Short mmCIF file of C-alpha atoms in Angstrom, two decimals:
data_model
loop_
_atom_site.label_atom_id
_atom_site.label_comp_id
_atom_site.label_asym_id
_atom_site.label_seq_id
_atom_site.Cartn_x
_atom_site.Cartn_y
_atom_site.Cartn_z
CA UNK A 1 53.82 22.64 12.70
CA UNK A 2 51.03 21.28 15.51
CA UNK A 3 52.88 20.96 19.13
CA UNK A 4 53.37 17.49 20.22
CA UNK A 5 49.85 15.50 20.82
CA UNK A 6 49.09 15.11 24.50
CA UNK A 7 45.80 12.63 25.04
CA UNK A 8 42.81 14.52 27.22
CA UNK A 9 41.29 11.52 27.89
CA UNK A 10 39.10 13.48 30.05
CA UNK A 11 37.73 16.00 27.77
CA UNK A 12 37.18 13.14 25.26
CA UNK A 13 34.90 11.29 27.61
CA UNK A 14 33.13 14.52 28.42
CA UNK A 15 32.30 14.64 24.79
CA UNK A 16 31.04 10.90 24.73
CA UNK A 17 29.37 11.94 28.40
CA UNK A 18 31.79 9.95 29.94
CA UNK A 19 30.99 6.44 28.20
CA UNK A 20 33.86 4.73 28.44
CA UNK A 21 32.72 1.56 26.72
CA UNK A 22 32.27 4.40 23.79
CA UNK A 23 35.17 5.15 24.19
CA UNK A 24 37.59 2.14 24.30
CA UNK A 25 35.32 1.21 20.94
CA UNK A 26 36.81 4.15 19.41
CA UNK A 27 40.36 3.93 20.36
CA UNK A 28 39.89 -0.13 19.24
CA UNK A 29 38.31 0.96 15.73
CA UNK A 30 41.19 4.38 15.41
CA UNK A 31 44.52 1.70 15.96
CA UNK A 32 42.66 -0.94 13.77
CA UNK A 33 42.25 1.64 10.86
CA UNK A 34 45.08 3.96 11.42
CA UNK A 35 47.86 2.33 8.75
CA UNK A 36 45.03 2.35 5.89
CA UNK A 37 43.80 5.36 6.55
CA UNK A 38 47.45 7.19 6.68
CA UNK A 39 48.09 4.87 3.57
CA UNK A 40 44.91 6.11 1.71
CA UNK A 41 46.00 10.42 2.68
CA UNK A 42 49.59 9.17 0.87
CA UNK A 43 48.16 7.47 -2.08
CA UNK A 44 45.30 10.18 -2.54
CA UNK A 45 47.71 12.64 -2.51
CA UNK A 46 50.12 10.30 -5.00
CA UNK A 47 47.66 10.17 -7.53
CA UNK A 48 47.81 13.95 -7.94
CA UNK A 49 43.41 14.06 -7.62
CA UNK A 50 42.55 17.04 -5.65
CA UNK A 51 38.63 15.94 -4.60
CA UNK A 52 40.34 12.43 -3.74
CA UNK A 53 43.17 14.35 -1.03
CA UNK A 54 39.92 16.39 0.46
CA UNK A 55 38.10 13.78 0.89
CA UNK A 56 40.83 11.80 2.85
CA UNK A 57 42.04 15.42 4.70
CA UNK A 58 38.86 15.78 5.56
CA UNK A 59 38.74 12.04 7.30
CA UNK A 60 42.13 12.38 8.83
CA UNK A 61 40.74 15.81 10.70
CA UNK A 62 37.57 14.20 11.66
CA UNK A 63 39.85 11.19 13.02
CA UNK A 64 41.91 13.78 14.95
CA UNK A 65 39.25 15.73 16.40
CA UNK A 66 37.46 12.62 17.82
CA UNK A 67 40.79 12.16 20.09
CA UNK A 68 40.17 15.82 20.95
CA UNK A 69 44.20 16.65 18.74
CA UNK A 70 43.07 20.38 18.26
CA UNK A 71 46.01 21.05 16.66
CA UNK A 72 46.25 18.06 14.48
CA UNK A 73 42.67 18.50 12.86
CA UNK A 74 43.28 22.22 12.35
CA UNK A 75 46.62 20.96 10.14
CA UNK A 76 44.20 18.13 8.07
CA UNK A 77 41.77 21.27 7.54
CA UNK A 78 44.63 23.42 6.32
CA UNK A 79 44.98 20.33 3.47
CA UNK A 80 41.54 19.86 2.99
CA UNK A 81 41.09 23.51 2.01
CA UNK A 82 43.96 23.45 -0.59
CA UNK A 83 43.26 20.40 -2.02
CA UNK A 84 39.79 22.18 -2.28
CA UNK A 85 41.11 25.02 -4.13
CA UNK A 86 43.41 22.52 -6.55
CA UNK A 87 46.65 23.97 -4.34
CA UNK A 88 48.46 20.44 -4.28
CA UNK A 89 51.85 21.74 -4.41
CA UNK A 90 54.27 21.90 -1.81
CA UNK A 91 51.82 19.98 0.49
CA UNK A 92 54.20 17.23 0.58
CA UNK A 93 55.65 18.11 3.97
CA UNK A 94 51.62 19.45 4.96
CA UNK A 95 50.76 15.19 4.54
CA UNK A 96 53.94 13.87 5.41
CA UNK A 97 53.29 15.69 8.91
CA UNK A 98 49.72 14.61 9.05
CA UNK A 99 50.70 10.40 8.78
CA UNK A 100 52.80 11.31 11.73
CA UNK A 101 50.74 13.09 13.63
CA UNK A 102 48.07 9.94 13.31
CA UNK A 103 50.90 7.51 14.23
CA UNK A 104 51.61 9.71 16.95
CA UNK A 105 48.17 9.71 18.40
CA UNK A 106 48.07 5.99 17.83
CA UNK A 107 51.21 5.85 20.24
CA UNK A 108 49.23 7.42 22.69
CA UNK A 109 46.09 6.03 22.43
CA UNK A 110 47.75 2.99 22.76
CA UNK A 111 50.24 3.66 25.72
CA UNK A 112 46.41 5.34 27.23
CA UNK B 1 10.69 1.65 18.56
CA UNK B 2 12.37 4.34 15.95
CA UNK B 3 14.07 3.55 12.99
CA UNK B 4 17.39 5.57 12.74
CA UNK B 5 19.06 5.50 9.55
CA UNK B 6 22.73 6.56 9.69
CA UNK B 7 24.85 7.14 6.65
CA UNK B 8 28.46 7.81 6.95
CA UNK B 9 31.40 6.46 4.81
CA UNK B 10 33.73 6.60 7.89
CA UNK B 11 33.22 3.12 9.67
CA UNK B 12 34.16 5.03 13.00
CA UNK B 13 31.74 7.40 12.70
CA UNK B 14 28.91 4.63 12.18
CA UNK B 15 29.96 2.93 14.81
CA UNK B 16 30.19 5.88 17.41
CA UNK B 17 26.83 7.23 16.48
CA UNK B 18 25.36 3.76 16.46
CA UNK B 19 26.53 3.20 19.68
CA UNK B 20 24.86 6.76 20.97
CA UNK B 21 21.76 5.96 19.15
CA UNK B 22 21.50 2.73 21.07
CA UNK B 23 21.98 4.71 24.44
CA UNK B 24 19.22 6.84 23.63
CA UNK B 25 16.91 3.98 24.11
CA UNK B 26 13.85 2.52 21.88
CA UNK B 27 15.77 3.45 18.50
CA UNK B 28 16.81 0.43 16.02
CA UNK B 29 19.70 1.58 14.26
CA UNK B 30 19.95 0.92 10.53
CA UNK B 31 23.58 1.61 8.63
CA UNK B 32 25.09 2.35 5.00
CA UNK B 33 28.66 3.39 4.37
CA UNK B 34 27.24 4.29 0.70
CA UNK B 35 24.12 6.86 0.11
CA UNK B 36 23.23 5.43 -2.44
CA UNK B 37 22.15 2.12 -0.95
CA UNK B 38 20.64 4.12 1.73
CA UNK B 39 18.64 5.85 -0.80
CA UNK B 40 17.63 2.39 -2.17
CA UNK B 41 16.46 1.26 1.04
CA UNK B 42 14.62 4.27 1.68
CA UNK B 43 12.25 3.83 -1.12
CA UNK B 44 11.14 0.62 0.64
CA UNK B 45 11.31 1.39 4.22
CA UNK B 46 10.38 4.55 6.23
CA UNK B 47 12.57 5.24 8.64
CA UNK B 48 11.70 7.81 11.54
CA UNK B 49 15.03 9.64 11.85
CA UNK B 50 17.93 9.58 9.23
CA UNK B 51 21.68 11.16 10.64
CA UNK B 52 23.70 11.70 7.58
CA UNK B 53 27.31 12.90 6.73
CA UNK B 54 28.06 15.41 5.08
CA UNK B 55 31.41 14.50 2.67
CA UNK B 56 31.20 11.31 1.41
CA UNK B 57 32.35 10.16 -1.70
CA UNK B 58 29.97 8.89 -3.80
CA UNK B 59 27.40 11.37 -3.17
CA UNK B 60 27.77 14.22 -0.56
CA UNK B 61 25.03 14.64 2.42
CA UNK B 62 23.05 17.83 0.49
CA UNK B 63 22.66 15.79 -2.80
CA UNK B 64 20.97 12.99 -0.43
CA UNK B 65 18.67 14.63 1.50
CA UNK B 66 17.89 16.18 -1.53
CA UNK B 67 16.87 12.88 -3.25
CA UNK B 68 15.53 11.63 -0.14
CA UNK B 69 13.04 14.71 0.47
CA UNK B 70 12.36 13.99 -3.55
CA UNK B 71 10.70 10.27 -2.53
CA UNK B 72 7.04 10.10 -2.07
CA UNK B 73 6.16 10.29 1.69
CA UNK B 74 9.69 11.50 2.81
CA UNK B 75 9.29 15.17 3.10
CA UNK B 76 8.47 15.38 6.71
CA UNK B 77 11.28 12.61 8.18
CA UNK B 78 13.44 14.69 10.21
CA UNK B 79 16.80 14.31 8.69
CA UNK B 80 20.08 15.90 10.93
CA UNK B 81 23.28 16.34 8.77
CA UNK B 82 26.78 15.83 10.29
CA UNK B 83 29.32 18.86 9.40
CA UNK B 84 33.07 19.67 10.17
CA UNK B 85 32.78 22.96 12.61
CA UNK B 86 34.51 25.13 9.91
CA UNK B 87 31.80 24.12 7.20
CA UNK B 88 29.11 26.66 7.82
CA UNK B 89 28.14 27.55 4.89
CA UNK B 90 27.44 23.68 4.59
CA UNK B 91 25.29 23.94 7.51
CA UNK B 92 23.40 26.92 5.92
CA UNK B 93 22.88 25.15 2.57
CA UNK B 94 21.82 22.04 4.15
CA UNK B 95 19.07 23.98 6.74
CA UNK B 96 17.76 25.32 3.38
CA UNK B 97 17.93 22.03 1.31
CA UNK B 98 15.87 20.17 4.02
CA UNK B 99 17.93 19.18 7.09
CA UNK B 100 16.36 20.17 10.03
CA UNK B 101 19.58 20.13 12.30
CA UNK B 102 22.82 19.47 11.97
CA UNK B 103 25.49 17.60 14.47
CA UNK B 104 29.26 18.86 14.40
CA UNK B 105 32.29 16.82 14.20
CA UNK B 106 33.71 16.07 16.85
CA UNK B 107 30.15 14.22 17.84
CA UNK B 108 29.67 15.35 21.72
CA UNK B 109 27.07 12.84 23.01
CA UNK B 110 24.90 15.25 25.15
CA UNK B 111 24.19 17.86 22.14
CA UNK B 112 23.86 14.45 19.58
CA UNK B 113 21.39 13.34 22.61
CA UNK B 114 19.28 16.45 22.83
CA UNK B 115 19.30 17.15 18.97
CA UNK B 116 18.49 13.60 17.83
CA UNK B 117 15.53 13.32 20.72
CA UNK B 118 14.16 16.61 18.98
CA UNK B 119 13.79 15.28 16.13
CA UNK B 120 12.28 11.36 16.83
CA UNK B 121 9.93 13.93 19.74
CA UNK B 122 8.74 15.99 16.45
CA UNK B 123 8.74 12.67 14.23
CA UNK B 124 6.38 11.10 17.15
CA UNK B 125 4.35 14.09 16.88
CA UNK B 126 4.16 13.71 12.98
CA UNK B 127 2.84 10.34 13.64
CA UNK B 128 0.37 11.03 16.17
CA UNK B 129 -1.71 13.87 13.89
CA UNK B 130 -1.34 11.08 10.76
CA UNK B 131 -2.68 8.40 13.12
CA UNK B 132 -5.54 11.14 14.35
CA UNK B 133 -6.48 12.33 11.11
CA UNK B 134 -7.11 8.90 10.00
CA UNK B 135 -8.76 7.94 12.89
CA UNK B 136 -11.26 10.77 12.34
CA UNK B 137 -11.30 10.31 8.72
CA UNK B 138 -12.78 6.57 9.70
CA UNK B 139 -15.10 8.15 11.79
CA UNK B 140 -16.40 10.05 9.93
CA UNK B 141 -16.38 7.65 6.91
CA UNK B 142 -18.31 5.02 9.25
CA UNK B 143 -20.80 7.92 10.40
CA UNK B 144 -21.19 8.74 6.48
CA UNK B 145 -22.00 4.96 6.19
CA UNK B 146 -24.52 5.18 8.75
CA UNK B 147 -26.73 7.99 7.63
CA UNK B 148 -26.50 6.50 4.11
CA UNK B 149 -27.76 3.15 4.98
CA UNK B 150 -30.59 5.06 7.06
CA UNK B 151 -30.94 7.16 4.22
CA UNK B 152 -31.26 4.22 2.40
CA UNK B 153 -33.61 2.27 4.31
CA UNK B 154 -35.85 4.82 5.04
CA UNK B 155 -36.15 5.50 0.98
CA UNK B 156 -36.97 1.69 0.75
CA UNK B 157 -39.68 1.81 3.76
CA UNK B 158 -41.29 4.95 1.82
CA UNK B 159 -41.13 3.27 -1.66
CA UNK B 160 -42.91 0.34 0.57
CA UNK B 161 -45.31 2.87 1.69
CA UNK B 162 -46.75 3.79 -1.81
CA UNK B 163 -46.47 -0.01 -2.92
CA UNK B 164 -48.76 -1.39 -0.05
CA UNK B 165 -51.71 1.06 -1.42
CA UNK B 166 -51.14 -0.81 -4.97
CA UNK B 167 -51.46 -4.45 -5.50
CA UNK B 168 -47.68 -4.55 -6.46
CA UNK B 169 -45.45 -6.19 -4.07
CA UNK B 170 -42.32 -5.25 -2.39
CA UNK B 171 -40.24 -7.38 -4.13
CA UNK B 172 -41.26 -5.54 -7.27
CA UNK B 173 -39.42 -2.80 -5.88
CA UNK B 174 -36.31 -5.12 -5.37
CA UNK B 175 -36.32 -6.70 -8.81
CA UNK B 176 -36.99 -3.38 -10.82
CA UNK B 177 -34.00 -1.83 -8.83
CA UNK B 178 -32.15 -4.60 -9.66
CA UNK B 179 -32.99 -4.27 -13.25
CA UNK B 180 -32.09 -0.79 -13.69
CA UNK B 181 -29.02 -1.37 -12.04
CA UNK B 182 -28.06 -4.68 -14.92
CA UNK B 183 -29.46 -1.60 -17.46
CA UNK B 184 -26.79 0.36 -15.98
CA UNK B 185 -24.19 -1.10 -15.95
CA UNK B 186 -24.63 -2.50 -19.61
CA UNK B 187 -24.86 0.88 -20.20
CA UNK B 188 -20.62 1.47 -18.54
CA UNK B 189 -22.15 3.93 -16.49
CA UNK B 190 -19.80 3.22 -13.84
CA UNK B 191 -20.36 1.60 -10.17
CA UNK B 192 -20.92 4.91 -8.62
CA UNK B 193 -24.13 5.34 -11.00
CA UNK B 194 -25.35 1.95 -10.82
CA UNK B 195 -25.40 2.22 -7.10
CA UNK B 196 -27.50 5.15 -7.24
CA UNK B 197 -30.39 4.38 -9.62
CA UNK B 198 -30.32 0.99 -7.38
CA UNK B 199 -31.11 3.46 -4.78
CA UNK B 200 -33.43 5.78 -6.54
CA UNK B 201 -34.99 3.43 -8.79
CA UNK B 202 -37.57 2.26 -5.75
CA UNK B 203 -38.70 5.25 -5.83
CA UNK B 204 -40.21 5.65 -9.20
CA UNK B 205 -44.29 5.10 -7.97
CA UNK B 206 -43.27 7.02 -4.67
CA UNK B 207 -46.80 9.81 -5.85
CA UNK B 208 -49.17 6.98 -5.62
CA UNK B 209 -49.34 7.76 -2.45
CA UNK B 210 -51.47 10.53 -3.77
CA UNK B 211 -53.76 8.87 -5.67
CA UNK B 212 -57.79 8.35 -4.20
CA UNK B 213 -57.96 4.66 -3.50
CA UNK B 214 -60.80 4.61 -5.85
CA UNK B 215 -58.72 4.91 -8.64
CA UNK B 216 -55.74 3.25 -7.27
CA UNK B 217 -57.64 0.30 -6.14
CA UNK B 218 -59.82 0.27 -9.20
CA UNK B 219 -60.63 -3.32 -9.96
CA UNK B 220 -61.64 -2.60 -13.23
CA UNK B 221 -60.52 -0.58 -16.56
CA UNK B 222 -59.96 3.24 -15.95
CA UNK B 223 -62.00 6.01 -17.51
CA UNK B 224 -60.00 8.50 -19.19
CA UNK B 225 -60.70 11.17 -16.30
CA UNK B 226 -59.42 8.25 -14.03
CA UNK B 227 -56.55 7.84 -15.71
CA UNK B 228 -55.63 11.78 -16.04
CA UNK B 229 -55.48 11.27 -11.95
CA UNK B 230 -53.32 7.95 -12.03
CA UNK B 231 -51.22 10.13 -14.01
CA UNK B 232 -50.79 12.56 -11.92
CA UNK B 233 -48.48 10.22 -9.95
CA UNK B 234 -45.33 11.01 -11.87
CA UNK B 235 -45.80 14.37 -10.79
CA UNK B 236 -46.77 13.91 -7.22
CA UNK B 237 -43.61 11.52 -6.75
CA UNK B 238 -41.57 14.65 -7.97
CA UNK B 239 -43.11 17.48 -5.96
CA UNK B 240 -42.93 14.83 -2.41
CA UNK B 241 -38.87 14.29 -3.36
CA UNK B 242 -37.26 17.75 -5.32
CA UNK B 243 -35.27 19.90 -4.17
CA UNK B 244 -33.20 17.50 -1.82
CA UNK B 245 -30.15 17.72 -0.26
CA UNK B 246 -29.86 13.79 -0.58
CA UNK B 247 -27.99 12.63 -4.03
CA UNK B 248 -30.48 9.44 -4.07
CA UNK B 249 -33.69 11.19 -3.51
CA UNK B 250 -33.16 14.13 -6.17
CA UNK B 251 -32.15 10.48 -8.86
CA UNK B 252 -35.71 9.70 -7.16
CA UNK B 253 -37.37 12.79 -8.23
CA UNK B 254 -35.66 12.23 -11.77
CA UNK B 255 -36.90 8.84 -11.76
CA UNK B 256 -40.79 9.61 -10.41
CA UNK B 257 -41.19 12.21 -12.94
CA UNK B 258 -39.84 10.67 -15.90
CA UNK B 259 -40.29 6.68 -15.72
CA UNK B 260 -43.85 7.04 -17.64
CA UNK B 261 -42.25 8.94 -20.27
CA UNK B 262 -41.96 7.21 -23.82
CA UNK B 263 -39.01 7.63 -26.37
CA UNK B 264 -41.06 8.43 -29.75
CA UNK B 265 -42.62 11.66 -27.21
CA UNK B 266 -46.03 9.59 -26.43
CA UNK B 267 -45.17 9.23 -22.87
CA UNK B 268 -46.63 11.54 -19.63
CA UNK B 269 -46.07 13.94 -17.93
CA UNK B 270 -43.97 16.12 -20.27
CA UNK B 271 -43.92 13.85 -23.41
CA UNK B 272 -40.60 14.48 -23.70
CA UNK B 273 -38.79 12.64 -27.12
CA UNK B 274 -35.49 10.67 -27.03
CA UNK B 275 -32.46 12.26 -25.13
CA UNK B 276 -34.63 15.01 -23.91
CA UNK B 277 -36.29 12.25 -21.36
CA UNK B 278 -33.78 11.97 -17.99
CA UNK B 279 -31.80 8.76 -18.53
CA UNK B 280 -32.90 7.27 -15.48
CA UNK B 281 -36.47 7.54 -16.61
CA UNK B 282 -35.41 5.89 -19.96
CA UNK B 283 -33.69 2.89 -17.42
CA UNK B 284 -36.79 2.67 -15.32
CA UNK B 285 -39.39 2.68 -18.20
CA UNK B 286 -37.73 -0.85 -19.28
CA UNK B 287 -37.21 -1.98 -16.25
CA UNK B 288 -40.71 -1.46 -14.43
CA UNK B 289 -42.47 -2.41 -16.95
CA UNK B 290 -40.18 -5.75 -17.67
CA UNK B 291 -41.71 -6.46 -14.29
CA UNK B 292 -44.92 -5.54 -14.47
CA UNK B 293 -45.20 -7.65 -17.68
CA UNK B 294 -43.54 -10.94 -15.69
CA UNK B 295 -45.49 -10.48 -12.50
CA UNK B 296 -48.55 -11.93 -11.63
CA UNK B 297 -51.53 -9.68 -10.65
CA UNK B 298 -54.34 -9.96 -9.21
CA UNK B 299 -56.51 -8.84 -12.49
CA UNK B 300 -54.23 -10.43 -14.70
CA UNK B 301 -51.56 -13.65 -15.41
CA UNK B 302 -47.91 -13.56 -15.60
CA UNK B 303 -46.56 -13.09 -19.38
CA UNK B 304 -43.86 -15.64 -20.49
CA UNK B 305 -40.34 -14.23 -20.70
CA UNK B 306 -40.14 -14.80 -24.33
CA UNK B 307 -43.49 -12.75 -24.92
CA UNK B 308 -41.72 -9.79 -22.26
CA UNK B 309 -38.63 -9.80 -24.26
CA UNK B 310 -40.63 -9.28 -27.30
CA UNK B 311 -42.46 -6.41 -25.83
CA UNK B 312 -39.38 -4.68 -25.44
CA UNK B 313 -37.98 -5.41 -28.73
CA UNK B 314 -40.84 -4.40 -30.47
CA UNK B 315 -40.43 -1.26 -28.29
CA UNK B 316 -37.48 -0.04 -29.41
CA UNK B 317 -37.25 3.50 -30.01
CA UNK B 318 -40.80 3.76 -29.48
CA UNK B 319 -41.76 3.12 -26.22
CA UNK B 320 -38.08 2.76 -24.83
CA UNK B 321 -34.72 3.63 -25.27
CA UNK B 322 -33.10 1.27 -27.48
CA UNK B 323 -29.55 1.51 -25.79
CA UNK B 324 -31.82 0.54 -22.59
CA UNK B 325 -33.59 -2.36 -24.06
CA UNK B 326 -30.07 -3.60 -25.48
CA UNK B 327 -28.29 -2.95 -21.88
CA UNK B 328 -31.16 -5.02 -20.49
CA UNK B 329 -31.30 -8.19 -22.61
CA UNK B 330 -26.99 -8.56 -22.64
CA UNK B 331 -27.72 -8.77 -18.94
CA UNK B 332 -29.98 -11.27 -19.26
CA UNK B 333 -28.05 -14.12 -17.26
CA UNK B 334 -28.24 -11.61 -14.27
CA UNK B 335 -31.90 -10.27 -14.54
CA UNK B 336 -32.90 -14.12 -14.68
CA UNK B 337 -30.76 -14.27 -11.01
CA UNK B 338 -32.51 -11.32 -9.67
CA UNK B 339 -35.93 -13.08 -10.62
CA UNK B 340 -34.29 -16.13 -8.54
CA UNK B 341 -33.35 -13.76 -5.79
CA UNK B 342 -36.50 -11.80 -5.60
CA UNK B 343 -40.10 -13.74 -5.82
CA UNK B 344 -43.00 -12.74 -4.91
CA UNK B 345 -44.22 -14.87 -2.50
CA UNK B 346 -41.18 -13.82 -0.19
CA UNK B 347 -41.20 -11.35 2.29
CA UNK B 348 -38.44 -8.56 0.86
CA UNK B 349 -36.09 -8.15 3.51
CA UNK B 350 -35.23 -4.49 4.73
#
């Protein structure tokens, strides 16, 4: 279980070297897509199609790694690398956690 | 101005890397969320840098560069590939597949900066040889142009040479060319052909140049000693152009040494038969002496075209080459043009 999210807005602008116009486009296009893309990990995962749960894992981390959520990504990988292997059970909780963990770094973005 | 195609199924991702492609100045960024409409614009447009994910869903980042490298022209584009930082075995594949970089998620502008300016510095480099090598290439085809045409010209002003010591006229030269060129081409022997006896065909009486003027200039009949001399022409006209480097004046040699030879064997210097006789000398043979026959001389009239058409009819596969004589009257609308173009009483222009 990743510890609670804490935004480095810092270290995230040192990534997009320090661009904050970049940046506010990012945290504008993450809130505007964060319900479907929590909605498409549930539903991929729903449907019971491995490649399909990758795929959106491997968004979700991606996502999370922009917002420099270390811990968060390395959680989406952990999916993306069962759902890989065909390992879908017991990953209910393992999604569950990771639609939280993007609401939660929605909340932050959010409160900035 | 670059190009930069970017292909990622993640709007977000488009959108960031747009956004640093745009800061790295003189790049027009071009998007797809789907590879394979990229793919489908890449067949019609070139772009200079393409930036493509890896996992998408329709058809992952390997599998296009792979079908992009596969399109005619494409193989050089620098192409960077985005990966997760736990996919290196990705990376490894893609490096061998064609990418020539790779970016890592999460994108950090200063190493997408200094990667992506690698690649448009090499693809600016690409360009520059491509643009150099064709600009030599047109140098040197323009050079090539210029020694042919003074190739070509200097060919015509020794064929004029010969023809001033003989009461023919330059633009026999021009029409008998011309004629062997119509023969030619009835013949399908192809432009590149028809170009060259054009060129070589002036050359046919090139040895008269060796002949006393006493005979040359003879007014009257020739005795048969005389005319062993005159003959000696063909030969002459050979020796002065053999063994050239030049495409035209080796057809030239052909064409001196063969035009007086006759298809049933009777001909000079070699009285070769048929196929054995060059078939350049079998095109000249009709045409020079189509000319000869229509021109006015000095010691004789002008015959009437019907009278030089029967000449060479009744020729056939004796004198000339029947394929010749056919090539030359289904041209006929033509060699009545190059009469047109070419009189007599015109100075030839050079």
């Amino acid at each position: 279980m990743a510890g609670p999210f804490v935004l480095d807005r810092v270290s995230i602008l040192d990534r997009l070297g320090g661009d904050e116009e970049i940046y506010s486009m990012m945290v504008d296009m993450f809130l505007d897509d964060v319900d479907a893309n929590s909605v498409a990990l549930a539903n991929a995962f729903a449907s019971g199609k491995a490649a399909e749960l990758q795929r959106e894992a491997h968004t979700v981390k991606g996502l999370l790694a922009t917002f420099s959520d270390d811990d968060g990504a390395a959680e989406a990988q952990e999916v993306e690398k069962k759902a890989k292997a065909g390992e879908l059970d017991r990953l209910d909780d393992a999604v569950g956690n990771l639609q939280r963990r993007l609401h939660e770094v929605a909340n932050a973005l959010r409160a900035g | 101005m670059h190009t930069v195609l970017i292909i990622d199924d993640s709007e977000i991702n488009l959108t960031l890397i747009k956004a640093l492609v745009l800061k790295l100045g003189e790049c027009s960024p071009v998007l797809f969320d789907n590879p394979l409409k990229a793919l489908e614009w890449c067949r019609e447009n070139e772009p200079d840098l393409v930036i493509v994910d890896y996992m998408m869903p329709e058809m992952d980042g390997l599998r296009f560069i792979s079908a992009f490298r596969a399109l005619h022209g494409r193989d050089e584009i620098p192409v960077l590939m985005i990966t997760a930082n736990d996919q290196k075995d990705i990376r490894y594949e893609a490096l061998l597949g064609g990418a020539n970089d790779f970016l890592t998620k999460p994108i950090d502008r200063v190493e997408f900066s200094v990667r992506a300016r690698n690649m448009l510095s090499l693809r600016t480099g690409q360009k520059f040889l491509a643009d150099r090598a064709k600009h030599l290439e047109k140098l040197v085809d323009e050079r090539t142009s210029d020694i042919r045409e003074r190739e070509k010209e200097l060919i015509f002003r020794m064929s004029r040479a010969a023809e001033f010591r003989d009461p023919e006229t330059g633009a026999h030269i021009q029409r008998m060319a011309n004629y062997s060129q119509i023969i030619a081409r009835g013949l399908d022997l192809g432009p590149t052909t028809e170009k060259l006896i054009l060129e070589a065909a002036p050359m046919h009486d090139v040895g008269k140049i060796g002949i006393p003027d006493y005979i040359l200039l003879k007014p009257g009949k020739l005795t048969l000693e005389e005319f062993e001399v005159m003959k000696g022409h063909a030969r002459l006209g050979y020796e002065l152009l053999k063994d050239s480097g030049s495409e035209i004046l080796c057809a030239g040699a052909e064409v001196a040494l063969s035009h007086h030879e006759k298809f049933d064997g009777s001909g000079y210097p070699q009285g070769l038969k048929g196929s054995q006789i060059p078939l350049f000398g079998r095109i000249v043979a009709v045409a020079d002496v189509f000319d000869a026959l229509t021109s006015e001389r000095p010691y004789k009239r002008a015959w009437s075209l019907d009278d030089a058409c029967s000449f060479l009819e009744e020729g056939r596969g004796k004198h000339f080459d029947p394929m010749c004589v056919e090539a030359f009257l289904a041209g006929w609308e033509d060699v009545l043009e190059v009469r047109q173009r070419f009189r007599d009483e015109e100075i030839p222009q050079i």
